[in-house]
């Protein structure tokens, strides 16, 4: 059975006080049985929030990015070694906001993925197409190419550790969600492509999350699809009562 995952991506939101209250409320609610909850926390709060979730079963924190080098003169950047030193086990990589606003390419993301895996951490690797590509009907090729140019170049052993998040850019923060059928279609294609490169066993074992305007009302319909193993949730992960409903959407 694949791991069911409810992941939140807090992005650049909330004060320390708000973040602590949010994490504490989620710890109090608890991760539903059989569900792994992962919180994508801003760097400055990672250590603190990790300590809050430490006692809770199946709740982990993720960094929202990491640098590809292990150390050095990279002012303002954060390394996997630093993340390891505070016990962070998951790292979101390749979010469309990183790709679009910070120029992260498939090639750079492969380097980051290798660094994260080398540190013994698990990447949550994002992919997804812009609206124009969806409208042109070439979204499947576009997304599979993103994977071919990055994580499909890993060894099978390394690839098998990865979590994938499919996040169509047109659905991020827009309130417009991919329909359950659109999500299922892409997830099935991604799984098929994984099977072609790495074989059936790895394809069947890879958790593929959907992201893009997931909320309390639509989580169940999305997560009930056979190839949708959970969600990567932005806005709806910032309110404890809403995110708890998403966590219970399996
Ligand atoms: P929203 O859930 O706010 O659309 O954001 C999705 C996302 O980008 C998660 O990484």
mmCIF file of C-alpha atoms and ligand atoms in Angstrom:
data_model
loop_
_atom_site.group_PDB
_atom_site.id
_atom_site.type_symbol
_atom_site.label_atom_id
_atom_site.label_comp_id
_atom_site.label_asym_id
_atom_site.label_seq_id
_atom_site.Cartn_x
_atom_site.Cartn_y
_atom_site.Cartn_z
ATOM 1 C CA UNK A 1 0.000 0.000 0.000
ATOM 2 C CA UNK A 2 1.220 3.450 -0.900
ATOM 3 C CA UNK A 3 1.626 6.053 1.825
ATOM 4 C CA UNK A 4 -1.330 8.438 2.078
ATOM 5 C CA UNK A 5 -0.026 11.944 2.655
ATOM 6 C CA UNK A 6 -1.631 15.244 3.648
ATOM 7 C CA UNK A 7 1.072 17.858 3.113
ATOM 8 C CA UNK A 8 0.710 21.540 3.875
ATOM 9 C CA UNK A 9 2.830 24.198 2.225
ATOM 10 C CA UNK A 10 2.734 27.283 4.401
ATOM 11 C CA UNK A 11 4.771 29.269 1.839
ATOM 12 C CA UNK A 12 5.716 32.785 3.096
ATOM 13 C CA UNK A 13 2.881 33.190 5.573
ATOM 14 C CA UNK A 14 2.271 33.606 9.300
ATOM 15 C CA UNK A 15 4.262 34.879 12.268
ATOM 16 C CA UNK A 16 6.041 32.587 14.695
ATOM 17 C CA UNK A 17 3.145 32.876 17.122
ATOM 18 C CA UNK A 18 0.595 31.958 14.461
ATOM 19 C CA UNK A 19 2.749 29.085 13.223
ATOM 20 C CA UNK A 20 3.154 27.650 16.706
ATOM 21 C CA UNK A 21 -0.608 27.846 17.338
ATOM 22 C CA UNK A 22 -1.331 26.165 13.997
ATOM 23 C CA UNK A 23 1.142 23.324 14.584
ATOM 24 C CA UNK A 24 -0.099 22.807 18.137
ATOM 25 C CA UNK A 25 -3.708 22.586 16.957
ATOM 26 C CA UNK A 26 -2.741 19.959 14.371
ATOM 27 C CA UNK A 27 -0.805 17.982 16.975
ATOM 28 C CA UNK A 28 -3.838 18.144 19.269
ATOM 29 C CA UNK A 29 -6.091 16.909 16.445
ATOM 30 C CA UNK A 30 -3.604 14.169 15.522
ATOM 31 C CA UNK A 31 -2.836 12.681 12.122
ATOM 32 C CA UNK A 32 -5.616 10.272 11.131
ATOM 33 C CA UNK A 33 -4.679 6.600 11.242
ATOM 34 C CA UNK A 34 -2.740 5.571 8.137
ATOM 35 C CA UNK A 35 -2.122 9.168 7.040
ATOM 36 C CA UNK A 36 1.246 10.912 7.126
ATOM 37 C CA UNK A 37 0.902 14.657 7.717
ATOM 38 C CA UNK A 38 3.792 16.834 6.547
ATOM 39 C CA UNK A 39 4.007 20.570 7.239
ATOM 40 C CA UNK A 40 6.032 22.706 4.817
ATOM 41 C CA UNK A 41 7.298 25.322 7.245
ATOM 42 C CA UNK A 42 9.304 28.524 6.561
ATOM 43 C CA UNK A 43 12.985 28.012 7.430
ATOM 44 C CA UNK A 44 12.968 30.362 10.427
ATOM 45 C CA UNK A 45 10.307 28.311 12.217
ATOM 46 C CA UNK A 46 11.430 24.796 11.222
ATOM 47 C CA UNK A 47 13.341 24.002 14.396
ATOM 48 C CA UNK A 48 10.593 25.264 16.662
ATOM 49 C CA UNK A 49 7.764 23.566 14.773
ATOM 50 C CA UNK A 50 9.733 20.332 14.539
ATOM 51 C CA UNK A 51 9.991 20.299 18.323
ATOM 52 C CA UNK A 52 6.230 20.827 18.604
ATOM 53 C CA UNK A 53 5.384 17.924 16.278
ATOM 54 C CA UNK A 54 8.107 15.659 17.718
ATOM 55 C CA UNK A 55 5.752 13.976 20.150
ATOM 56 C CA UNK A 56 2.971 13.454 17.603
ATOM 57 C CA UNK A 57 2.703 10.287 15.584
ATOM 58 C CA UNK A 58 2.884 10.670 11.800
ATOM 59 C CA UNK A 59 3.373 14.432 11.744
ATOM 60 C CA UNK A 60 6.599 15.689 10.189
ATOM 61 C CA UNK A 61 7.980 18.977 8.929
ATOM 62 C CA UNK A 62 9.401 19.785 5.500
ATOM 63 C CA UNK A 63 11.631 22.605 4.314
ATOM 64 C CA UNK A 64 10.273 24.474 1.299
ATOM 65 C CA UNK A 65 13.605 24.459 -0.541
ATOM 66 C CA UNK A 66 17.291 23.631 -0.088
ATOM 67 C CA UNK A 67 20.519 24.639 -1.801
ATOM 68 C CA UNK A 68 22.302 22.170 -4.071
ATOM 69 C CA UNK A 69 25.681 22.697 -2.401
ATOM 70 C CA UNK A 70 26.496 21.362 1.060
ATOM 71 C CA UNK A 71 28.085 24.568 2.350
ATOM 72 C CA UNK A 72 29.919 27.664 1.207
ATOM 73 C CA UNK A 73 29.617 31.312 0.261
ATOM 74 C CA UNK A 74 25.944 31.426 -0.696
ATOM 75 C CA UNK A 75 24.534 34.303 1.312
ATOM 76 C CA UNK A 76 20.921 33.804 2.321
ATOM 77 C CA UNK A 77 20.771 30.136 1.353
ATOM 78 C CA UNK A 78 20.102 27.039 3.472
ATOM 79 C CA UNK A 79 21.893 23.693 3.119
ATOM 80 C CA UNK A 80 20.709 20.132 3.654
ATOM 81 C CA UNK A 81 23.377 19.805 6.351
ATOM 82 C CA UNK A 82 21.739 22.632 8.282
ATOM 83 C CA UNK A 83 18.365 20.984 7.830
ATOM 84 C CA UNK A 84 19.783 17.645 8.983
ATOM 85 C CA UNK A 85 21.255 19.283 12.062
ATOM 86 C CA UNK A 86 17.749 20.260 13.202
ATOM 87 C CA UNK A 87 16.195 16.915 12.241
ATOM 88 C CA UNK A 88 14.273 17.889 9.090
ATOM 89 C CA UNK A 89 13.526 14.814 6.970
ATOM 90 C CA UNK A 90 11.506 16.203 4.054
ATOM 91 C CA UNK A 91 12.249 18.935 1.511
ATOM 92 C CA UNK A 92 9.828 20.375 -1.050
ATOM 93 C CA UNK A 93 11.673 20.862 -4.346
ATOM 94 C CA UNK A 94 10.701 22.357 -7.681
ATOM 95 C CA UNK A 95 7.578 24.163 -6.624
ATOM 96 C CA UNK A 96 6.277 26.186 -9.578
ATOM 97 C CA UNK A 97 6.845 29.377 -7.570
ATOM 98 C CA UNK A 98 10.537 28.448 -7.246
ATOM 99 C CA UNK A 99 10.698 27.575 -10.929
ATOM 100 C CA UNK A 100 8.922 30.766 -12.031
ATOM 101 C CA UNK A 101 10.199 33.439 -9.611
ATOM 102 C CA UNK A 102 13.655 32.044 -8.847
ATOM 103 C CA UNK A 103 14.549 30.543 -12.200
ATOM 104 C CA UNK A 104 14.898 26.955 -10.994
ATOM 105 C CA UNK A 105 15.393 24.675 -13.978
ATOM 106 C CA UNK A 106 14.955 20.913 -14.366
ATOM 107 C CA UNK A 107 18.752 20.594 -14.349
ATOM 108 C CA UNK A 108 19.157 22.565 -11.117
ATOM 109 C CA UNK A 109 16.308 20.605 -9.543
ATOM 110 C CA UNK A 110 18.012 17.319 -10.376
ATOM 111 C CA UNK A 111 21.135 18.620 -8.598
ATOM 112 C CA UNK A 112 19.051 19.695 -5.589
ATOM 113 C CA UNK A 113 17.282 16.316 -5.546
ATOM 114 C CA UNK A 114 20.624 14.496 -5.498
ATOM 115 C CA UNK A 115 21.852 16.677 -2.646
ATOM 116 C CA UNK A 116 18.691 16.152 -0.616
ATOM 117 C CA UNK A 117 18.760 12.386 -1.171
ATOM 118 C CA UNK A 118 22.477 12.344 -0.352
ATOM 119 C CA UNK A 119 21.637 13.865 3.024
ATOM 120 C CA UNK A 120 19.151 11.067 3.678
ATOM 121 C CA UNK A 121 16.147 13.361 3.288
ATOM 122 C CA UNK A 122 13.035 12.786 1.203
ATOM 123 C CA UNK A 123 12.223 15.208 -1.609
ATOM 124 C CA UNK A 124 8.632 16.164 -2.328
ATOM 125 C CA UNK A 125 9.201 16.890 -5.990
ATOM 126 C CA UNK A 126 6.728 19.227 -7.701
ATOM 127 C CA UNK A 127 5.715 19.297 -11.344
ATOM 128 C CA UNK A 128 2.826 20.874 -13.235
ATOM 129 C CA UNK A 129 1.842 22.808 -16.318
ATOM 130 C CA UNK A 130 0.839 26.451 -16.880
ATOM 131 C CA UNK A 131 -2.609 27.367 -18.184
ATOM 132 C CA UNK A 132 -1.482 27.914 -21.798
ATOM 133 C CA UNK A 133 -0.114 24.367 -21.967
ATOM 134 C CA UNK A 134 -3.326 22.940 -20.490
ATOM 135 C CA UNK A 135 -5.350 24.921 -23.043
ATOM 136 C CA UNK A 136 -3.139 23.674 -25.865
ATOM 137 C CA UNK A 137 -3.801 20.113 -24.706
ATOM 138 C CA UNK A 138 -0.110 19.251 -24.341
ATOM 139 C CA UNK A 139 -0.110 19.079 -20.538
ATOM 140 C CA UNK A 140 0.701 15.398 -20.244
ATOM 141 C CA UNK A 141 3.799 15.600 -22.441
ATOM 142 C CA UNK A 142 4.842 18.812 -20.655
ATOM 143 C CA UNK A 143 4.697 17.276 -17.190
ATOM 144 C CA UNK A 144 6.293 13.971 -18.194
ATOM 145 C CA UNK A 145 9.107 15.975 -19.856
ATOM 146 C CA UNK A 146 9.668 17.863 -16.581
ATOM 147 C CA UNK A 147 10.178 14.484 -14.905
ATOM 148 C CA UNK A 148 12.296 13.044 -17.748
ATOM 149 C CA UNK A 149 14.594 16.064 -17.543
ATOM 150 C CA UNK A 150 15.037 15.756 -13.786
ATOM 151 C CA UNK A 151 14.139 12.907 -11.440
ATOM 152 C CA UNK A 152 13.802 10.201 -14.105
ATOM 153 C CA UNK A 153 17.602 10.492 -14.379
ATOM 154 C CA UNK A 154 18.033 9.156 -10.833
ATOM 155 C CA UNK A 155 18.902 5.555 -10.048
ATOM 156 C CA UNK A 156 15.893 3.341 -9.333
ATOM 157 C CA UNK A 157 16.975 3.081 -5.709
ATOM 158 C CA UNK A 158 17.069 6.852 -5.294
ATOM 159 C CA UNK A 159 13.872 7.430 -7.232
ATOM 160 C CA UNK A 160 11.979 4.974 -5.044
ATOM 161 C CA UNK A 161 12.432 7.318 -2.053
ATOM 162 C CA UNK A 162 10.760 10.299 -3.714
ATOM 163 C CA UNK A 163 7.284 11.747 -3.236
ATOM 164 C CA UNK A 164 5.833 13.499 -6.298
ATOM 165 C CA UNK A 165 3.381 16.393 -6.209
ATOM 166 C CA UNK A 166 1.451 17.268 -9.350
ATOM 167 C CA UNK A 167 0.435 20.914 -9.125
ATOM 168 C CA UNK A 168 -1.124 22.466 -12.225
ATOM 169 C CA UNK A 169 -0.077 26.125 -12.059
ATOM 170 C CA UNK A 170 -3.505 27.355 -13.145
ATOM 171 C CA UNK A 171 -5.007 25.732 -10.049
ATOM 172 C CA UNK A 172 -2.561 27.166 -7.495
ATOM 173 C CA UNK A 173 -4.065 29.866 -5.308
ATOM 174 C CA UNK A 174 -6.788 30.509 -7.872
ATOM 175 C CA UNK A 175 -9.673 28.648 -6.287
ATOM 176 C CA UNK A 176 -9.938 26.718 -9.532
ATOM 177 C CA UNK A 177 -9.173 23.083 -8.757
ATOM 178 C CA UNK A 178 -8.383 20.417 -11.286
ATOM 179 C CA UNK A 179 -11.420 18.166 -11.439
ATOM 180 C CA UNK A 180 -10.981 14.750 -9.835
ATOM 181 C CA UNK A 181 -10.936 13.304 -13.382
ATOM 182 C CA UNK A 182 -8.228 15.745 -14.536
ATOM 183 C CA UNK A 183 -6.115 14.942 -11.477
ATOM 184 C CA UNK A 184 -6.593 11.189 -11.891
ATOM 185 C CA UNK A 185 -5.709 11.373 -15.597
ATOM 186 C CA UNK A 186 -2.392 13.110 -14.951
ATOM 187 C CA UNK A 187 -1.506 10.943 -11.947
ATOM 188 C CA UNK A 188 -2.167 7.796 -13.970
ATOM 189 C CA UNK A 189 0.058 9.088 -16.781
ATOM 190 C CA UNK A 190 2.819 9.949 -14.307
ATOM 191 C CA UNK A 191 2.594 6.476 -12.761
ATOM 192 C CA UNK A 192 2.694 4.867 -16.222
ATOM 193 C CA UNK A 193 5.782 6.897 -17.104
ATOM 194 C CA UNK A 194 7.454 5.866 -13.829
ATOM 195 C CA UNK A 195 6.667 2.224 -14.639
ATOM 196 C CA UNK A 196 8.286 2.573 -18.063
ATOM 197 C CA UNK A 197 11.498 3.948 -16.568
ATOM 198 C CA UNK A 198 11.740 2.170 -13.207
ATOM 199 C CA UNK A 199 9.294 -0.754 -13.402
ATOM 200 C CA UNK A 200 5.893 -1.527 -11.947
ATOM 201 C CA UNK A 201 6.900 -2.124 -8.369
ATOM 202 C CA UNK A 202 8.448 1.322 -7.954
ATOM 203 C CA UNK A 203 5.573 2.967 -9.853
ATOM 204 C CA UNK A 204 3.010 1.318 -7.592
ATOM 205 C CA UNK A 205 4.963 2.354 -4.495
ATOM 206 C CA UNK A 206 5.363 6.045 -5.392
ATOM 207 C CA UNK A 207 3.056 8.468 -3.599
ATOM 208 C CA UNK A 208 1.745 11.088 -6.035
ATOM 209 C CA UNK A 209 0.064 14.074 -4.382
ATOM 210 C CA UNK A 210 -2.247 16.579 -6.035
ATOM 211 C CA UNK A 211 -1.855 20.295 -5.316
ATOM 212 C CA UNK A 212 -3.861 23.318 -6.430
ATOM 213 C CA UNK A 213 -6.760 24.791 -4.459
ATOM 214 C CA UNK A 214 -7.339 21.665 -2.391
ATOM 215 C CA UNK A 215 -9.747 22.523 0.431
ATOM 216 C CA UNK A 216 -12.040 20.939 3.004
ATOM 217 C CA UNK A 217 -14.853 20.632 0.462
ATOM 218 C CA UNK A 218 -12.987 18.970 -2.408
ATOM 219 C CA UNK A 219 -10.283 16.877 -0.702
ATOM 220 C CA UNK A 220 -12.387 13.707 -0.468
ATOM 221 C CA UNK A 221 -13.360 13.758 -4.157
ATOM 222 C CA UNK A 222 -9.743 14.277 -5.186
ATOM 223 C CA UNK A 223 -8.172 11.765 -2.787
ATOM 224 C CA UNK A 224 -10.687 9.032 -3.654
ATOM 225 C CA UNK A 225 -9.094 8.574 -7.091
ATOM 226 C CA UNK A 226 -6.949 5.495 -7.324
ATOM 227 C CA UNK A 227 -3.752 7.284 -8.345
ATOM 228 C CA UNK A 228 -4.159 10.316 -6.073
ATOM 229 C CA UNK A 229 -2.356 9.507 -2.833
ATOM 230 C CA UNK A 230 -3.002 12.776 -1.059
ATOM 231 C CA UNK A 231 -2.478 16.493 -1.407
ATOM 232 C CA UNK A 232 0.010 19.314 -1.201
ATOM 233 C CA UNK A 233 -2.073 22.138 0.157
ATOM 234 C CA UNK A 234 -1.325 25.854 0.284
ATOM 235 C CA UNK A 235 -4.007 28.271 1.487
ATOM 236 C CA UNK A 236 -6.168 25.615 3.142
ATOM 237 C CA UNK A 237 -3.223 24.435 5.261
ATOM 238 C CA UNK A 238 -3.033 27.758 7.117
ATOM 239 C CA UNK A 239 -6.217 27.258 9.129
ATOM 240 C CA UNK A 240 -6.104 24.342 11.559
ATOM 241 C CA UNK A 241 -9.794 23.441 11.387
ATOM 242 C CA UNK A 242 -9.738 23.458 7.573
ATOM 243 C CA UNK A 243 -6.513 21.462 7.258
ATOM 244 C CA UNK A 244 -7.746 18.879 9.767
ATOM 245 C CA UNK A 245 -10.671 18.259 7.400
ATOM 246 C CA UNK A 246 -8.234 17.843 4.509
ATOM 247 C CA UNK A 247 -6.177 15.393 6.616
ATOM 248 C CA UNK A 248 -9.381 13.434 7.174
ATOM 249 C CA UNK A 249 -10.281 13.494 3.478
ATOM 250 C CA UNK A 250 -9.096 9.953 2.709
HETATM 251 P P1 LIG B 1 -3.110 26.435 -2.949
HETATM 252 O O1 LIG B 1 -3.618 25.236 -2.200
HETATM 253 O O2 LIG B 1 -3.159 27.699 -2.158
HETATM 254 O O3 LIG B 1 -3.743 26.532 -4.299
HETATM 255 O O4 LIG B 1 -1.545 26.184 -3.199
HETATM 256 C C1 LIG B 1 -1.148 24.954 -3.702
HETATM 257 C C2 LIG B 1 0.322 24.854 -3.605
HETATM 258 O O5 LIG B 1 1.041 25.551 -4.300
HETATM 259 C C3 LIG B 1 0.887 23.915 -2.640
HETATM 260 O O6 LIG B 1 2.260 23.767 -2.814
#
